[in-house]
PDB file of C-alpha atoms in Angstrom:
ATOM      1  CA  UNK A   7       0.000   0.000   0.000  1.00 66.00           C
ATOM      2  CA  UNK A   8       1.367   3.183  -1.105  1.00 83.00           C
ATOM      3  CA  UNK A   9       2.107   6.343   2.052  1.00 94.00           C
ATOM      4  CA  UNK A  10      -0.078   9.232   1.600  1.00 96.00           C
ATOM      5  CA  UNK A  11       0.835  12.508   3.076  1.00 98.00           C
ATOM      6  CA  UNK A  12      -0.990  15.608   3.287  1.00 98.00           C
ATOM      7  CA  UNK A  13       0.832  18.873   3.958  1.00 98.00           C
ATOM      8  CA  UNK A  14      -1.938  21.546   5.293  1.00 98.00           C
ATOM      9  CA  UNK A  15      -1.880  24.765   7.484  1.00 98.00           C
ATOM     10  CA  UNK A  16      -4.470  25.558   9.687  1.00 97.00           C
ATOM     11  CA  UNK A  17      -7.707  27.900   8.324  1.00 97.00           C
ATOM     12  CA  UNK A  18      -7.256  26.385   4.621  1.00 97.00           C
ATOM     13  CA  UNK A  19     -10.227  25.167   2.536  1.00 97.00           C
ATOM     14  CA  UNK A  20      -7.833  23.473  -0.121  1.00 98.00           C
ATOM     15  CA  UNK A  21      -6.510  21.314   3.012  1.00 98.00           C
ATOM     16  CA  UNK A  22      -9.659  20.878   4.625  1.00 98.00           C
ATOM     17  CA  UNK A  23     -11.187  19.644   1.112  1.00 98.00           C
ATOM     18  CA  UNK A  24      -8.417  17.506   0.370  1.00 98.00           C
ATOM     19  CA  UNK A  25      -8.307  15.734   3.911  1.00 98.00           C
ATOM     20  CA  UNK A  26     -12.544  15.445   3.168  1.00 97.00           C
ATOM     21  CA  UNK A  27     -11.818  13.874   0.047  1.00 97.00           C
ATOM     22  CA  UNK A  28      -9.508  11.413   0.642  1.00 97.00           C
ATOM     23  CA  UNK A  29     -11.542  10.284   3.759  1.00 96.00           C
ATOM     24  CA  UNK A  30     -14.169  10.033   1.634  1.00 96.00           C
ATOM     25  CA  UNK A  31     -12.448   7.232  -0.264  1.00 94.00           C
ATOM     26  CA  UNK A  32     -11.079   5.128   2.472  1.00 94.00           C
ATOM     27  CA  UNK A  33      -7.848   6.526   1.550  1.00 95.00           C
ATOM     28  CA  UNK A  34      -5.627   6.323   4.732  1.00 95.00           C
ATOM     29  CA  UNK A  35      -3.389   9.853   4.747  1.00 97.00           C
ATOM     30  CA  UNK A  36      -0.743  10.977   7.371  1.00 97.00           C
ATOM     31  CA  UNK A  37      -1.384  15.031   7.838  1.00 98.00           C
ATOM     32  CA  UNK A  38       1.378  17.130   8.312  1.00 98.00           C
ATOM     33  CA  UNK A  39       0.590  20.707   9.474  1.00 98.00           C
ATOM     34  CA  UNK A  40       2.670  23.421   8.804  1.00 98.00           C
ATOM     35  CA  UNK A  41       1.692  25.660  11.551  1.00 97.00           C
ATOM     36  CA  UNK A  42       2.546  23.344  14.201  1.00 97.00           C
ATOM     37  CA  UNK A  43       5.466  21.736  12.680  1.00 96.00           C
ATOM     38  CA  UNK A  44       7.360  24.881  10.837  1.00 95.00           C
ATOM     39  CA  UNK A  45      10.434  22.693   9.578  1.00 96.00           C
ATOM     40  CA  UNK A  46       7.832  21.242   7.327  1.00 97.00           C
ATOM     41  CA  UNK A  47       7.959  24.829   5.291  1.00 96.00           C
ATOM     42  CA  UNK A  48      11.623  24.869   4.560  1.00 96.00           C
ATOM     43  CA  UNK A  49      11.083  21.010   2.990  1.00 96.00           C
ATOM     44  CA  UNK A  50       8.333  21.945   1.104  1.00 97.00           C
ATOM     45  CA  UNK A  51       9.970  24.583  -0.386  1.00 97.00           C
ATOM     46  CA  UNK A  52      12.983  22.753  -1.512  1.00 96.00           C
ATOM     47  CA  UNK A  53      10.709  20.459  -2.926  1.00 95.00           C
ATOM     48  CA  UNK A  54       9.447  23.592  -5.045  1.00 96.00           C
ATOM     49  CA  UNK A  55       6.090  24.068  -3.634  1.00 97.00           C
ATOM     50  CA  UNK A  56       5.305  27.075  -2.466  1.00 95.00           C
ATOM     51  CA  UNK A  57       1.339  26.532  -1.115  1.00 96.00           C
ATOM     52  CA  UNK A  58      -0.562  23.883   0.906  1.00 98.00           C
ATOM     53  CA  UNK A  59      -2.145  21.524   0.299  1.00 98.00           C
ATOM     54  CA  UNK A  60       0.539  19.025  -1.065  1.00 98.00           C
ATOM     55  CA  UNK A  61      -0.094  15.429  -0.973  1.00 97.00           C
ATOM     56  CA  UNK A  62       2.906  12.865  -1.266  1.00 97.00           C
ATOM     57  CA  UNK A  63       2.329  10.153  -2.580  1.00 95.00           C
ATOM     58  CA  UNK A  64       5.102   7.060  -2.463  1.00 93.00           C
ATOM     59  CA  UNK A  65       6.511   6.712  -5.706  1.00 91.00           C
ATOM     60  CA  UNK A  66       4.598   8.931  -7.645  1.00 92.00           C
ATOM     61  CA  UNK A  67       4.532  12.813  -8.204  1.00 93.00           C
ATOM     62  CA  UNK A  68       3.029  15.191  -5.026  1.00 96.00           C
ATOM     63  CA  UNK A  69      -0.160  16.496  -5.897  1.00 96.00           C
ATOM     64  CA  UNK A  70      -0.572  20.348  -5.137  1.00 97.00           C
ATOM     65  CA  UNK A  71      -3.842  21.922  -4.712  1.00 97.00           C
ATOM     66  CA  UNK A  72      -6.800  20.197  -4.261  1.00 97.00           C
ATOM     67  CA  UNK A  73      -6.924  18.489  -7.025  1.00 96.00           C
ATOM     68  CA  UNK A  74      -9.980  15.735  -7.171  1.00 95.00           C
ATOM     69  CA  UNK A  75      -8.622  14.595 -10.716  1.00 95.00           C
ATOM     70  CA  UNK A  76      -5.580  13.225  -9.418  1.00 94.00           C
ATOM     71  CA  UNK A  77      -6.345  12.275  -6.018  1.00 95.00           C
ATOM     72  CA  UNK A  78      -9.269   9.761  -7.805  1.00 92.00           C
ATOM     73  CA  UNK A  79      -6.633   7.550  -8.876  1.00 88.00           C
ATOM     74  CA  UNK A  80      -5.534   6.810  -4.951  1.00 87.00           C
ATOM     75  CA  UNK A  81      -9.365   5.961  -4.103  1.00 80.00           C
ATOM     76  CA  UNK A  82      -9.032   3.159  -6.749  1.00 70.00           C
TER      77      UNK A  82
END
């Protein structure tokens, strides 16, 4: 089974409709908030992304955005 992460910040609609989603789907996700975990920003940058939500997904490209397009193919 593939690791799902979810990178949010507190008071974001993207991250709250993401973390919706993917519940949703029975897709199990570990959530990693940027407000209460601030090293998280400095890795997220290097990884070039520059907003929340960003979901990791093992072995495949990071989503950004809430994107339910992409994030489908983990409910299959």
């Amino acid at each position: 089974m593939k690791k799902v992460t979810v990178f949010t910040k507190n008071n974001c609609m993207q991250c709250k409709m993401t973390k919706k989603f993917l519940t949703a789907h029975n897709v199990a996700f570990e959530e990693k908030n940027i407000n209460t975990n601030p090293e998280y920003v400095d890795y997220l940058k290097d990884q070039g992304f520059h907003a929340v939500p960003v979901v990791e997904i093992t072995g495949e490209d990071s989503i950004a955005g809430f994107r339910p397009d992409a994030l489908k193919q983990l409910a299959v």
